[in-house]
Short mmCIF file of C-alpha atoms in Angstrom, two decimals:
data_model
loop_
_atom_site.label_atom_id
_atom_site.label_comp_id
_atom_site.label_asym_id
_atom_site.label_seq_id
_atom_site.Cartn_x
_atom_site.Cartn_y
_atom_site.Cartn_z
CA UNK A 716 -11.82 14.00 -0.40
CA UNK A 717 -9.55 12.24 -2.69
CA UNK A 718 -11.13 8.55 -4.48
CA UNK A 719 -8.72 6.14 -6.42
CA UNK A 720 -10.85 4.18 -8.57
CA UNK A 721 -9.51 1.21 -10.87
CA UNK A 722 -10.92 -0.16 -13.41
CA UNK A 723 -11.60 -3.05 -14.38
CA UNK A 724 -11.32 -4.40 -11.03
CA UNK A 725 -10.97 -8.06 -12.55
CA UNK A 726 -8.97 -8.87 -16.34
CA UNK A 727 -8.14 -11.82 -17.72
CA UNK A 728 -5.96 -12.02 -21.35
CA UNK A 729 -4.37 -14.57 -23.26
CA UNK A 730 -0.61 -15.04 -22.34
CA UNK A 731 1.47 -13.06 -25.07
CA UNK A 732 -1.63 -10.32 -25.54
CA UNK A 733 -0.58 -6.41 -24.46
CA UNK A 734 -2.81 -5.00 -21.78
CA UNK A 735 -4.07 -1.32 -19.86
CA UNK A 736 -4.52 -0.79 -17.09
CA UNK A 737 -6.41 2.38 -15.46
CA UNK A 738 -6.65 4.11 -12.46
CA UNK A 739 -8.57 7.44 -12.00
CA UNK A 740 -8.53 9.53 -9.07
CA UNK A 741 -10.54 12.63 -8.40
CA UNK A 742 -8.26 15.54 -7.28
CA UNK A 743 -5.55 16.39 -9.02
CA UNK A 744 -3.91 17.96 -6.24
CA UNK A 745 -1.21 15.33 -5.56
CA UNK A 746 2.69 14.77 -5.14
CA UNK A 747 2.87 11.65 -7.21
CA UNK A 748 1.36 8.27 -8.05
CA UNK A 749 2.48 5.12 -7.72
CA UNK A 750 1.94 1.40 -9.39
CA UNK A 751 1.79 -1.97 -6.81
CA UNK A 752 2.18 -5.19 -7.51
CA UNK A 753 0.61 -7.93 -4.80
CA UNK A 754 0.94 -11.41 -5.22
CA UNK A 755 -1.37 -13.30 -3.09
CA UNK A 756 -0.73 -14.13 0.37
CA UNK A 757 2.46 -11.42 0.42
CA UNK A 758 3.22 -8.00 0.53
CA UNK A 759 3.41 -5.09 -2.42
CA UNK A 760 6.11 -4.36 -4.39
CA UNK A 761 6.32 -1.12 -5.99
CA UNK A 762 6.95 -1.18 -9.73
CA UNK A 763 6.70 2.53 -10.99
CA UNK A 764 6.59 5.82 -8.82
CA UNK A 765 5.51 9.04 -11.52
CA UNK A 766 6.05 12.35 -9.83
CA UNK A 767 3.35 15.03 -10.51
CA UNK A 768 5.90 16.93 -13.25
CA UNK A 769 6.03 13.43 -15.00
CA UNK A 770 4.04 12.47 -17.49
CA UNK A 771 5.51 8.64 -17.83
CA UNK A 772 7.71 6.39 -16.55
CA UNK A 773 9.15 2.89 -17.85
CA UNK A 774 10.43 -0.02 -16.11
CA UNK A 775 10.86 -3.37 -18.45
CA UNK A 776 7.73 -3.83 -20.34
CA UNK A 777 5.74 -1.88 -17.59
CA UNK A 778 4.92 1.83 -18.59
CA UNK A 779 3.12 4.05 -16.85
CA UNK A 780 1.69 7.78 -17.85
CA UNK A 781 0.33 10.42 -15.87
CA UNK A 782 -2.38 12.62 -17.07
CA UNK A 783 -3.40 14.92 -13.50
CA UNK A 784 -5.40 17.33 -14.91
CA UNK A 785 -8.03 14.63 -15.81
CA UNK A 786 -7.16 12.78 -12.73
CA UNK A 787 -6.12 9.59 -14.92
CA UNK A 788 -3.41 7.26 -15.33
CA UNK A 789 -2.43 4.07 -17.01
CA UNK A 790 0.02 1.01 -16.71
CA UNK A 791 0.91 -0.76 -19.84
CA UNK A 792 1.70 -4.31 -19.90
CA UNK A 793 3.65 -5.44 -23.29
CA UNK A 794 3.49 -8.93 -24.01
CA UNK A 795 1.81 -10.15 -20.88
CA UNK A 796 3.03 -13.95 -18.65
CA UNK A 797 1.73 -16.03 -16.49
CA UNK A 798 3.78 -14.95 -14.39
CA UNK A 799 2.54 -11.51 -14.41
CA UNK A 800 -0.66 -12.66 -12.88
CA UNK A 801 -1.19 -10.93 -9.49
CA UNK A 802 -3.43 -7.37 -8.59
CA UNK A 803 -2.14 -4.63 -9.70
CA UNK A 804 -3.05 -1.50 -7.26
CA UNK A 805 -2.61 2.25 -8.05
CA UNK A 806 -1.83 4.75 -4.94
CA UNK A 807 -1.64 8.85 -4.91
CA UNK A 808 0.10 10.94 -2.63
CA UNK A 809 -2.71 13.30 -1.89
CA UNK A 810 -1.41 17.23 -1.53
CA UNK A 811 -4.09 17.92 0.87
CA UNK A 812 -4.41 15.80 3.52
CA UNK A 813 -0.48 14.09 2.79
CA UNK A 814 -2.03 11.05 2.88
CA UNK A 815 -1.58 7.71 0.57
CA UNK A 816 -4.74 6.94 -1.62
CA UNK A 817 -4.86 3.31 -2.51
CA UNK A 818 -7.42 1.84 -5.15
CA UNK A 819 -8.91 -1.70 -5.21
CA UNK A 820 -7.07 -3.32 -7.57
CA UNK A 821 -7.00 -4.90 -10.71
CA UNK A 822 -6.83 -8.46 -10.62
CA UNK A 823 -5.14 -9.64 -13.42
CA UNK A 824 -4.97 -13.20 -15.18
CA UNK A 825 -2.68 -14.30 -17.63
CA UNK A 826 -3.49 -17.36 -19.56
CA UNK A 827 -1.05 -19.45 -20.77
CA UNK B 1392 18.19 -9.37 3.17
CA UNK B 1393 14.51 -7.96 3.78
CA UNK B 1394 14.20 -4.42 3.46
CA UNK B 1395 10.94 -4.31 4.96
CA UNK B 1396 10.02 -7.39 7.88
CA UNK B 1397 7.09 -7.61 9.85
CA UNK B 1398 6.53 -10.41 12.38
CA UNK B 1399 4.49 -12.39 13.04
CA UNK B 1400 3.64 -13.68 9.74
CA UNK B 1401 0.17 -14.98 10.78
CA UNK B 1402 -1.45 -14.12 14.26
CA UNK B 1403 -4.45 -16.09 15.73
CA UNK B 1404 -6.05 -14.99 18.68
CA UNK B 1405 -9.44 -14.79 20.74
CA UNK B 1406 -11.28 -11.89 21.36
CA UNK B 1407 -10.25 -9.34 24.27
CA UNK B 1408 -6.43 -10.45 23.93
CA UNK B 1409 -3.89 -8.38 23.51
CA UNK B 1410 -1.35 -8.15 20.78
CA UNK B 1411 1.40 -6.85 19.05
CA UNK B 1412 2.91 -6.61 15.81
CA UNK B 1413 6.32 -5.69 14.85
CA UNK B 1414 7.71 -4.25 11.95
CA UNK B 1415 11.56 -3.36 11.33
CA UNK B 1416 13.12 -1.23 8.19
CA UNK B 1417 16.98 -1.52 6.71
CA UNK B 1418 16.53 1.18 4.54
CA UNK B 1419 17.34 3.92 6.20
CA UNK B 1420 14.20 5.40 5.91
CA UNK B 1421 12.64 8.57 7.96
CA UNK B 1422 8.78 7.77 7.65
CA UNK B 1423 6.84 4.39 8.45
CA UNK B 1424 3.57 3.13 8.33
CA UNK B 1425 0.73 1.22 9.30
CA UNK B 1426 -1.74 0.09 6.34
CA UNK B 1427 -4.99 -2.17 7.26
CA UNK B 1428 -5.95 -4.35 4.26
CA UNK B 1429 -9.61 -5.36 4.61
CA UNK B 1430 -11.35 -8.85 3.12
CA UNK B 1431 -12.79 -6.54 -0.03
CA UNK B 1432 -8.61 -6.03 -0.44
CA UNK B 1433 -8.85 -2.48 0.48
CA UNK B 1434 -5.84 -0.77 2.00
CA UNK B 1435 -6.15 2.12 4.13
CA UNK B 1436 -3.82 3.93 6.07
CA UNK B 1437 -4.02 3.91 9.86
CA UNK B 1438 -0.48 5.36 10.99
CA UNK B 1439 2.48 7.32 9.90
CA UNK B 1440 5.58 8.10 11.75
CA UNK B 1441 8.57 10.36 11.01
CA UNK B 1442 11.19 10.37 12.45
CA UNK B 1443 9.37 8.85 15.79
CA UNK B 1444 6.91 11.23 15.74
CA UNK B 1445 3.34 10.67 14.53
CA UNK B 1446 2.11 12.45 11.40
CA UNK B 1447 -1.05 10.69 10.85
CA UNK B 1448 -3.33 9.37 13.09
CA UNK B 1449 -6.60 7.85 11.07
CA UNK B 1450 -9.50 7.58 12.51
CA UNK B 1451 -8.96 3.93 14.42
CA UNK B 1452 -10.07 2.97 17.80
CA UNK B 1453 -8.10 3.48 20.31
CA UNK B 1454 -7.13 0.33 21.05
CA UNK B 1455 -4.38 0.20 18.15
CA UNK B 1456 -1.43 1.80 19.47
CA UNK B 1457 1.67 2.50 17.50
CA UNK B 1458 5.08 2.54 19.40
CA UNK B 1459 8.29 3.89 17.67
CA UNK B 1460 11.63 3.35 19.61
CA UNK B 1461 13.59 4.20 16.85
CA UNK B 1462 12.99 5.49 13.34
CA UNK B 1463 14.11 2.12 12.11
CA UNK B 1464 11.34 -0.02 14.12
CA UNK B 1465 7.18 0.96 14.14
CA UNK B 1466 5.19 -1.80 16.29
CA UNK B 1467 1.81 -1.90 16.58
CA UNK B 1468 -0.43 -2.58 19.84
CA UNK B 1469 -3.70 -3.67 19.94
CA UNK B 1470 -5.76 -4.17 22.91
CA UNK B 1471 -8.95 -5.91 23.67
CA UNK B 1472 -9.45 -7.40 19.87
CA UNK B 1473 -12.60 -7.74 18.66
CA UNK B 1474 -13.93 -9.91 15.36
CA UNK B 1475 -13.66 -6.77 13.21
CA UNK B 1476 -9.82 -6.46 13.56
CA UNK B 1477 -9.24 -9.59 11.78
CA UNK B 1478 -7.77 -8.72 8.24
CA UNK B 1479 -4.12 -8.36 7.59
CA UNK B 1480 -1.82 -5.31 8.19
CA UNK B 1481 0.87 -3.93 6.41
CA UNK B 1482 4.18 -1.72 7.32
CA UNK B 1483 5.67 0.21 4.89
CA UNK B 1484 8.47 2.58 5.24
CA UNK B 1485 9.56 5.86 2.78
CA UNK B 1486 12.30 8.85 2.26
CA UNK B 1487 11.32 12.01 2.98
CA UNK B 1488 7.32 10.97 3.86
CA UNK B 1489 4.96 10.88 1.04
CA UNK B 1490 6.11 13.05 -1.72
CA UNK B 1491 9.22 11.77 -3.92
CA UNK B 1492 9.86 8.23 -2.70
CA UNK B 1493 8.22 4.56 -3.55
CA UNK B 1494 6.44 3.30 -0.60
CA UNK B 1495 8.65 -0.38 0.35
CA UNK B 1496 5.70 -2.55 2.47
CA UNK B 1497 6.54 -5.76 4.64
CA UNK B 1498 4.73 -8.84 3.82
CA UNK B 1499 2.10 -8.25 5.74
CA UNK B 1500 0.72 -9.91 8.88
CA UNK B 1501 -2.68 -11.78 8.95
CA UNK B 1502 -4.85 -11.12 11.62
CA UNK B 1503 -7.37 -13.86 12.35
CA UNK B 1504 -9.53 -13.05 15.95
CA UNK B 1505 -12.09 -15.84 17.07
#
């Protein structure tokens, strides 16, 4: 059964500061993953959809990589804002069941 | 111009009522969903249509009903709610189901039973 784990599930950095996140899942076996963004109170936006074949994918100063054989990925946050403060949730299309895996967030703070 | 719009926004209700909550896409897309977020902020799938036609069915009591009239619109039923439905819900719509497309949810809907 596929598990989405992210970690840490709470961050806070100084405004300015670059940041990782991670998100680990634990079969590899899976279409693609994708990077949310929820703000509170509204829905998620999507910010960076990596296809199994991918490795990484940019968007701004987001970047994302893909490593499925160890069941791992990362988003990259270059020079963090306040207004980048929301949680940050990591989803896989699972090949097995076609089902969307969602981990529990990373809540992220920026100071300013 | 909301690509993804669920109404209501917020839903309060007593228990054993029955309620709906609707949920319309403008993107064209073939495949919704139905997502329940729960207070610990975890989101799990509960329904997926393509096309009108239901893919998954999670395990969910059978009191949640999901009603497609067109590929563009995926409301969802509940009957005789109960204190552990409270939490908020989320449609989401995608090309071609789950394997090359971003997943585009609505802003949710909260779900508050007394």
């Amino acid at each position: 059964k596929q598990e989405v784990t992210q970690i840490p599930a709470a961050l806070s950095v100084p405004e300015g500061e670059n940041l990782v996140l991670n998100c680990s899942f634990t079969d590899s076996a899976i279409y693609n993953l994708q990077w949310f963004r929820q703000d509170p109170g509204k829905g998620l936006t999507s910010l960076l959809l990596i296809q199994s074949s991918q490795r990484e994918q940019t968007s701004g100063r987001l970047n994302a990589s893909l490593d499925k054989s160890s069941g791992r990925s990362t988003l990259y946050i270059a020079a963090s804002q306040p207004g980048d403060s929301a949680t940050y949730l990591c989803a896989v299309s699972s090949q097995r069941d076609d089902k969307i895996i969602f981990g529990k967030g990373t809540r992220l703070h920026i100071l300013p | 111009d909301t690509a993804v719009s669920q109404t209501p926004k917020y839903l309060v209700t007593q228990m054993g009522n029955d309620k709906s909550i609707k949920c319309e896409q403008n993107l064209g897309h073939d495949t919704m969903y139905w997502y329940k977020q729960d207070s610990k902020k975890f989101l799990k799938i509960m329904f997926s249509y393509n096309n009108k036609e239901l893919i998954i069915n999670e395990t969910v009591p059978n009191r949640f009903s999901p009603k497609s009239p067109d590929k563009a619109h995926l409301n969802l039923h509940i009957n005789s709610l109960e204190l552990g439905d409270s939490a908020v819900y989320f449609c989401a719509s995608s090309q071609e189901g789950n394997y090359f497309s971003p997943l585009h949810f609505g802003n949710g809907t909260r779900l508050t039973v007394t």
